[in-house]
Amino acid sequence: MKHSVRGVFMVVFALLAADGIARAQATAQLDGTVRDESGGVLPGVTVTVTQTDTGFIRSVVTETNGSYVLPNLPTGPYRLDVALQGFRTHTQTGIVLQVGGMPTINVVLAVGSLQETVSVEGAAPLVDVRTSGIRDVVEQAKIVELPLQGRNVTESRSRSRVACAPGWPTRSMAR
């Protein structure tokens, strides 16, 4: 009984750990700095990202050095809204986050009335200049399309080196 309870706890722990690892690999991060037109950093700015496909929203407030970080964002297309009272609201669309991506989007807010909004349409670069790695996402459909001799395990095993060695009958000889 004592061993079975321990075994159950180990299985549950392994499943929870695997779930966390799987979720961590399907996210991205967005960061940057918010400045005014003179180049000064702006603390207390509300930075909001909205995933345009699902409506998922996350907001943060910039630090005293004007920086913001939005970690663990689900992948997909996003809109970035940056707002501070006394400045024009900045909106940027066309941001596409990919698995493991960490684009930096720096924003310059212009002084303006409370009614003014600046909209920027464009995409964040998909190249991360801070790391030297190559990543790619392979969809399940592409994996299924890979040629594997008819996708039959016994068929591919019969074509191995041992089965095709001289003196061994091949499929055409066996018929």
PDB file of C-alpha atoms in Angstrom:
ATOM      1  CA  MET A   1       0.000   0.000   0.000  1.00  0.00           C
ATOM      2  CA  LYS A   2       2.822   2.351   0.932  1.00  0.00           C
ATOM      3  CA  HIS A   3       4.567   1.787  -2.411  1.00  0.00           C
ATOM      4  CA  SER A   4       1.400   2.278  -4.466  1.00  0.00           C
ATOM      5  CA  VAL A   5       0.655   5.665  -2.853  1.00  0.00           C
ATOM      6  CA  ARG A   6       4.233   6.780  -3.511  1.00  0.00           C
ATOM      7  CA  GLY A   7       3.901   5.594  -7.114  1.00  0.00           C
ATOM      8  CA  VAL A   8       0.679   7.566  -7.601  1.00  0.00           C
ATOM      9  CA  PHE A   9       2.328  10.735  -6.261  1.00  0.00           C
ATOM     10  CA  MET A  10       5.299  10.250  -8.587  1.00  0.00           C
ATOM     11  CA  VAL A  11       3.040   9.822 -11.623  1.00  0.00           C
ATOM     12  CA  VAL A  12       0.980  12.916 -10.737  1.00  0.00           C
ATOM     13  CA  PHE A  13       4.145  14.971 -10.210  1.00  0.00           C
ATOM     14  CA  ALA A  14       5.580  13.819 -13.559  1.00  0.00           C
ATOM     15  CA  LEU A  15       2.366  14.727 -15.384  1.00  0.00           C
ATOM     16  CA  LEU A  16       2.235  18.180 -13.817  1.00  0.00           C
ATOM     17  CA  ALA A  17       5.891  18.839 -14.644  1.00  0.00           C
ATOM     18  CA  ALA A  18       5.430  17.689 -18.243  1.00  0.00           C
ATOM     19  CA  ASP A  19       2.357  19.907 -18.621  1.00  0.00           C
ATOM     20  CA  GLY A  20       4.307  22.959 -17.449  1.00  0.00           C
ATOM     21  CA  ILE A  21       7.164  22.227 -19.831  1.00  0.00           C
ATOM     22  CA  ALA A  22       4.778  21.762 -22.759  1.00  0.00           C
ATOM     23  CA  ARG A  23       3.013  25.050 -22.037  1.00  0.00           C
ATOM     24  CA  ALA A  24       6.276  26.938 -21.642  1.00  0.00           C
ATOM     25  CA  GLN A  25       7.368  25.951 -25.125  1.00  0.00           C
ATOM     26  CA  ALA A  26       4.284  27.387 -26.846  1.00  0.00           C
ATOM     27  CA  THR A  27       4.717  30.981 -25.685  1.00  0.00           C
ATOM     28  CA  ALA A  28       6.586  34.136 -26.598  1.00  0.00           C
ATOM     29  CA  GLN A  29       7.664  37.351 -24.885  1.00  0.00           C
ATOM     30  CA  LEU A  30       7.320  40.996 -25.857  1.00  0.00           C
ATOM     31  CA  ASP A  31       9.413  43.767 -24.332  1.00  0.00           C
ATOM     32  CA  GLY A  32      10.592  47.298 -24.982  1.00  0.00           C
ATOM     33  CA  THR A  33      11.010  50.818 -23.661  1.00  0.00           C
ATOM     34  CA  VAL A  34       8.596  53.754 -23.824  1.00  0.00           C
ATOM     35  CA  ARG A  35      10.102  57.224 -24.313  1.00  0.00           C
ATOM     36  CA  ASP A  36       8.834  60.722 -25.028  1.00  0.00           C
ATOM     37  CA  GLU A  37       9.818  62.737 -28.120  1.00  0.00           C
ATOM     38  CA  SER A  38      12.870  64.203 -26.375  1.00  0.00           C
ATOM     39  CA  GLY A  39      14.205  60.694 -25.593  1.00  0.00           C
ATOM     40  CA  GLY A  40      13.317  60.682 -21.905  1.00  0.00           C
ATOM     41  CA  VAL A  41      11.929  57.461 -20.456  1.00  0.00           C
ATOM     42  CA  LEU A  42       8.289  57.384 -19.381  1.00  0.00           C
ATOM     43  CA  PRO A  43       7.414  55.447 -16.205  1.00  0.00           C
ATOM     44  CA  GLY A  44       3.808  54.544 -15.408  1.00  0.00           C
ATOM     45  CA  VAL A  45       2.708  54.013 -19.015  1.00  0.00           C
ATOM     46  CA  THR A  46       0.002  51.382 -19.576  1.00  0.00           C
ATOM     47  CA  VAL A  47       1.089  48.868 -22.226  1.00  0.00           C
ATOM     48  CA  THR A  48      -1.651  46.510 -23.433  1.00  0.00           C
ATOM     49  CA  VAL A  49      -1.435  43.670 -25.942  1.00  0.00           C
ATOM     50  CA  THR A  50      -4.507  42.091 -27.504  1.00  0.00           C
ATOM     51  CA  GLN A  51      -4.364  38.858 -29.474  1.00  0.00           C
ATOM     52  CA  THR A  52      -6.493  39.749 -32.470  1.00  0.00           C
ATOM     53  CA  ASP A  53      -7.681  36.180 -33.165  1.00  0.00           C
ATOM     54  CA  THR A  54      -8.907  35.318 -29.661  1.00  0.00           C
ATOM     55  CA  GLY A  55      -9.332  38.640 -27.857  1.00  0.00           C
ATOM     56  CA  PHE A  56      -6.802  37.610 -25.170  1.00  0.00           C
ATOM     57  CA  ILE A  57      -5.636  40.789 -23.351  1.00  0.00           C
ATOM     58  CA  ARG A  58      -2.692  41.412 -21.049  1.00  0.00           C
ATOM     59  CA  SER A  59      -1.565  44.767 -19.597  1.00  0.00           C
ATOM     60  CA  VAL A  60       1.509  45.962 -17.716  1.00  0.00           C
ATOM     61  CA  VAL A  61       2.762  49.333 -16.487  1.00  0.00           C
ATOM     62  CA  THR A  62       6.258  50.517 -17.417  1.00  0.00           C
ATOM     63  CA  GLU A  63       8.957  50.558 -14.735  1.00  0.00           C
ATOM     64  CA  THR A  64      10.821  53.669 -13.549  1.00  0.00           C
ATOM     65  CA  ASN A  65      13.268  53.214 -16.450  1.00  0.00           C
ATOM     66  CA  GLY A  66      10.402  53.119 -18.989  1.00  0.00           C
ATOM     67  CA  SER A  67      10.807  49.421 -19.741  1.00  0.00           C
ATOM     68  CA  TYR A  68       8.076  46.813 -19.968  1.00  0.00           C
ATOM     69  CA  VAL A  69       8.043  43.018 -20.296  1.00  0.00           C
ATOM     70  CA  LEU A  70       5.072  40.863 -21.264  1.00  0.00           C
ATOM     71  CA  PRO A  71       6.180  37.229 -20.736  1.00  0.00           C
ATOM     72  CA  ASN A  72       4.384  33.968 -21.509  1.00  0.00           C
ATOM     73  CA  LEU A  73       2.164  35.289 -24.286  1.00  0.00           C
ATOM     74  CA  PRO A  74       0.374  32.716 -26.449  1.00  0.00           C
ATOM     75  CA  THR A  75       1.615  32.767 -30.035  1.00  0.00           C
ATOM     76  CA  GLY A  76      -0.342  34.534 -32.757  1.00  0.00           C
ATOM     77  CA  PRO A  77      -1.144  38.012 -34.098  1.00  0.00           C
ATOM     78  CA  TYR A  78      -1.280  40.938 -31.655  1.00  0.00           C
ATOM     79  CA  ARG A  79      -2.150  44.628 -31.385  1.00  0.00           C
ATOM     80  CA  LEU A  80      -0.085  46.807 -29.030  1.00  0.00           C
ATOM     81  CA  ASP A  81      -1.680  49.829 -27.307  1.00  0.00           C
ATOM     82  CA  VAL A  82       0.469  52.254 -25.289  1.00  0.00           C
ATOM     83  CA  ALA A  83      -1.268  55.022 -23.315  1.00  0.00           C
ATOM     84  CA  LEU A  84      -0.379  57.718 -20.790  1.00  0.00           C
ATOM     85  CA  GLN A  85      -2.455  60.729 -19.815  1.00  0.00           C
ATOM     86  CA  GLY A  86      -1.200  63.873 -21.563  1.00  0.00           C
ATOM     87  CA  PHE A  87       0.268  61.894 -24.480  1.00  0.00           C
ATOM     88  CA  ARG A  88      -1.192  60.564 -27.714  1.00  0.00           C
ATOM     89  CA  THR A  89      -2.172  56.911 -27.526  1.00  0.00           C
ATOM     90  CA  HIS A  90       0.094  54.719 -29.661  1.00  0.00           C
ATOM     91  CA  THR A  91      -1.424  51.674 -31.416  1.00  0.00           C
ATOM     92  CA  GLN A  92       0.611  49.172 -33.423  1.00  0.00           C
ATOM     93  CA  THR A  93      -0.864  46.257 -35.368  1.00  0.00           C
ATOM     94  CA  GLY A  94       0.664  43.492 -37.427  1.00  0.00           C
ATOM     95  CA  ILE A  95       2.726  42.017 -34.581  1.00  0.00           C
ATOM     96  CA  VAL A  96       2.992  38.228 -34.939  1.00  0.00           C
ATOM     97  CA  LEU A  97       4.503  36.296 -32.044  1.00  0.00           C
ATOM     98  CA  GLN A  98       6.017  32.896 -32.788  1.00  0.00           C
ATOM     99  CA  VAL A  99       7.066  30.095 -30.458  1.00  0.00           C
ATOM    100  CA  GLY A 100       9.994  31.243 -28.326  1.00  0.00           C
ATOM    101  CA  GLY A 101      10.054  34.671 -29.978  1.00  0.00           C
ATOM    102  CA  MET A 102      11.173  37.702 -27.983  1.00  0.00           C
ATOM    103  CA  PRO A 103      10.714  40.791 -30.166  1.00  0.00           C
ATOM    104  CA  THR A 104      11.547  44.203 -28.720  1.00  0.00           C
ATOM    105  CA  ILE A 105       9.155  47.024 -29.590  1.00  0.00           C
ATOM    106  CA  ASN A 106      10.280  50.448 -28.428  1.00  0.00           C
ATOM    107  CA  VAL A 107       7.637  53.177 -28.504  1.00  0.00           C
ATOM    108  CA  VAL A 108       7.913  56.966 -28.661  1.00  0.00           C
ATOM    109  CA  LEU A 109       4.860  58.829 -27.321  1.00  0.00           C
ATOM    110  CA  ALA A 110       4.102  62.309 -28.582  1.00  0.00           C
ATOM    111  CA  VAL A 111       2.665  65.004 -26.336  1.00  0.00           C
ATOM    112  CA  GLY A 112      -0.961  65.649 -27.191  1.00  0.00           C
ATOM    113  CA  SER A 113      -4.471  66.106 -25.995  1.00  0.00           C
ATOM    114  CA  LEU A 114      -6.489  63.315 -24.454  1.00  0.00           C
ATOM    115  CA  GLN A 115      -8.381  62.731 -27.716  1.00  0.00           C
ATOM    116  CA  GLU A 116      -5.457  62.098 -30.065  1.00  0.00           C
ATOM    117  CA  THR A 117      -4.390  58.605 -31.100  1.00  0.00           C
ATOM    118  CA  VAL A 118      -1.454  57.526 -33.278  1.00  0.00           C
ATOM    119  CA  SER A 119      -1.903  54.236 -35.155  1.00  0.00           C
ATOM    120  CA  VAL A 120       1.030  52.372 -36.684  1.00  0.00           C
ATOM    121  CA  GLU A 121       0.501  49.386 -38.955  1.00  0.00           C
ATOM    122  CA  GLY A 122       3.451  47.094 -39.399  1.00  0.00           C
ATOM    123  CA  ALA A 123       5.075  43.959 -38.181  1.00  0.00           C
ATOM    124  CA  ALA A 124       7.736  43.423 -35.584  1.00  0.00           C
ATOM    125  CA  PRO A 125      10.834  41.787 -37.033  1.00  0.00           C
ATOM    126  CA  LEU A 126      10.762  38.001 -36.839  1.00  0.00           C
ATOM    127  CA  VAL A 127      14.528  37.880 -36.365  1.00  0.00           C
ATOM    128  CA  ASP A 128      15.721  37.989 -32.775  1.00  0.00           C
ATOM    129  CA  VAL A 129      19.104  39.729 -32.802  1.00  0.00           C
ATOM    130  CA  ARG A 130      19.741  38.986 -29.120  1.00  0.00           C
ATOM    131  CA  THR A 131      20.165  35.220 -29.507  1.00  0.00           C
ATOM    132  CA  SER A 132      21.982  33.029 -32.003  1.00  0.00           C
ATOM    133  CA  GLY A 133      19.673  30.105 -32.556  1.00  0.00           C
ATOM    134  CA  ILE A 134      17.502  28.688 -35.282  1.00  0.00           C
ATOM    135  CA  ARG A 135      13.945  27.688 -34.493  1.00  0.00           C
ATOM    136  CA  ASP A 136      11.128  26.497 -36.638  1.00  0.00           C
ATOM    137  CA  VAL A 137       7.676  25.078 -36.058  1.00  0.00           C
ATOM    138  CA  VAL A 138       6.697  21.948 -37.970  1.00  0.00           C
ATOM    139  CA  GLU A 139       2.978  21.404 -38.203  1.00  0.00           C
ATOM    140  CA  GLN A 140       1.505  17.958 -37.629  1.00  0.00           C
ATOM    141  CA  ALA A 141       0.213  17.844 -41.209  1.00  0.00           C
ATOM    142  CA  LYS A 142       3.765  18.223 -42.551  1.00  0.00           C
ATOM    143  CA  ILE A 143       5.011  15.381 -40.350  1.00  0.00           C
ATOM    144  CA  VAL A 144       2.220  13.098 -41.555  1.00  0.00           C
ATOM    145  CA  GLU A 145       3.168  13.895 -45.191  1.00  0.00           C
ATOM    146  CA  LEU A 146       6.728  12.600 -44.712  1.00  0.00           C
ATOM    147  CA  PRO A 147       7.430   9.555 -46.916  1.00  0.00           C
ATOM    148  CA  LEU A 148       7.802   6.377 -44.866  1.00  0.00           C
ATOM    149  CA  GLN A 149       7.393   3.460 -47.302  1.00  0.00           C
ATOM    150  CA  GLY A 150       3.638   3.337 -46.953  1.00  0.00           C
ATOM    151  CA  ARG A 151       3.712   4.058 -43.197  1.00  0.00           C
ATOM    152  CA  ASN A 152       3.803   0.356 -42.351  1.00  0.00           C
ATOM    153  CA  VAL A 153       6.288  -0.584 -39.626  1.00  0.00           C
ATOM    154  CA  THR A 154       6.695  -4.179 -40.828  1.00  0.00           C
ATOM    155  CA  GLU A 155       7.183  -3.039 -44.424  1.00  0.00           C
ATOM    156  CA  SER A 156       9.913  -0.550 -43.520  1.00  0.00           C
ATOM    157  CA  ARG A 157      11.590  -3.179 -41.309  1.00  0.00           C
ATOM    158  CA  SER A 158      11.647  -5.687 -44.157  1.00  0.00           C
ATOM    159  CA  ARG A 159      13.623  -3.198 -46.250  1.00  0.00           C
ATOM    160  CA  SER A 160      16.352  -2.763 -43.657  1.00  0.00           C
ATOM    161  CA  ARG A 161      19.994  -3.713 -44.361  1.00  0.00           C
ATOM    162  CA  VAL A 162      19.667  -7.141 -42.793  1.00  0.00           C
ATOM    163  CA  ALA A 163      16.576  -8.014 -44.772  1.00  0.00           C
ATOM    164  CA  CYS A 164      18.164  -6.839 -48.045  1.00  0.00           C
ATOM    165  CA  ALA A 165      21.492  -8.587 -47.473  1.00  0.00           C
ATOM    166  CA  PRO A 166      22.612 -11.078 -50.144  1.00  0.00           C
ATOM    167  CA  GLY A 167      20.938 -14.424 -49.698  1.00  0.00           C
ATOM    168  CA  TRP A 168      17.854 -13.073 -47.923  1.00  0.00           C
ATOM    169  CA  PRO A 169      14.614 -13.244 -49.856  1.00  0.00           C
ATOM    170  CA  THR A 170      13.100  -9.888 -50.785  1.00  0.00           C
ATOM    171  CA  ARG A 171       9.402  -9.192 -51.186  1.00  0.00           C
ATOM    172  CA  SER A 172       9.559  -9.665 -54.964  1.00  0.00           C
ATOM    173  CA  MET A 173      11.335 -13.020 -54.538  1.00  0.00           C
ATOM    174  CA  ALA A 174       8.844 -14.272 -51.970  1.00  0.00           C
ATOM    175  CA  ARG A 175       5.840 -13.894 -54.309  1.00  0.00           C
TER     176      ARG A 175
END
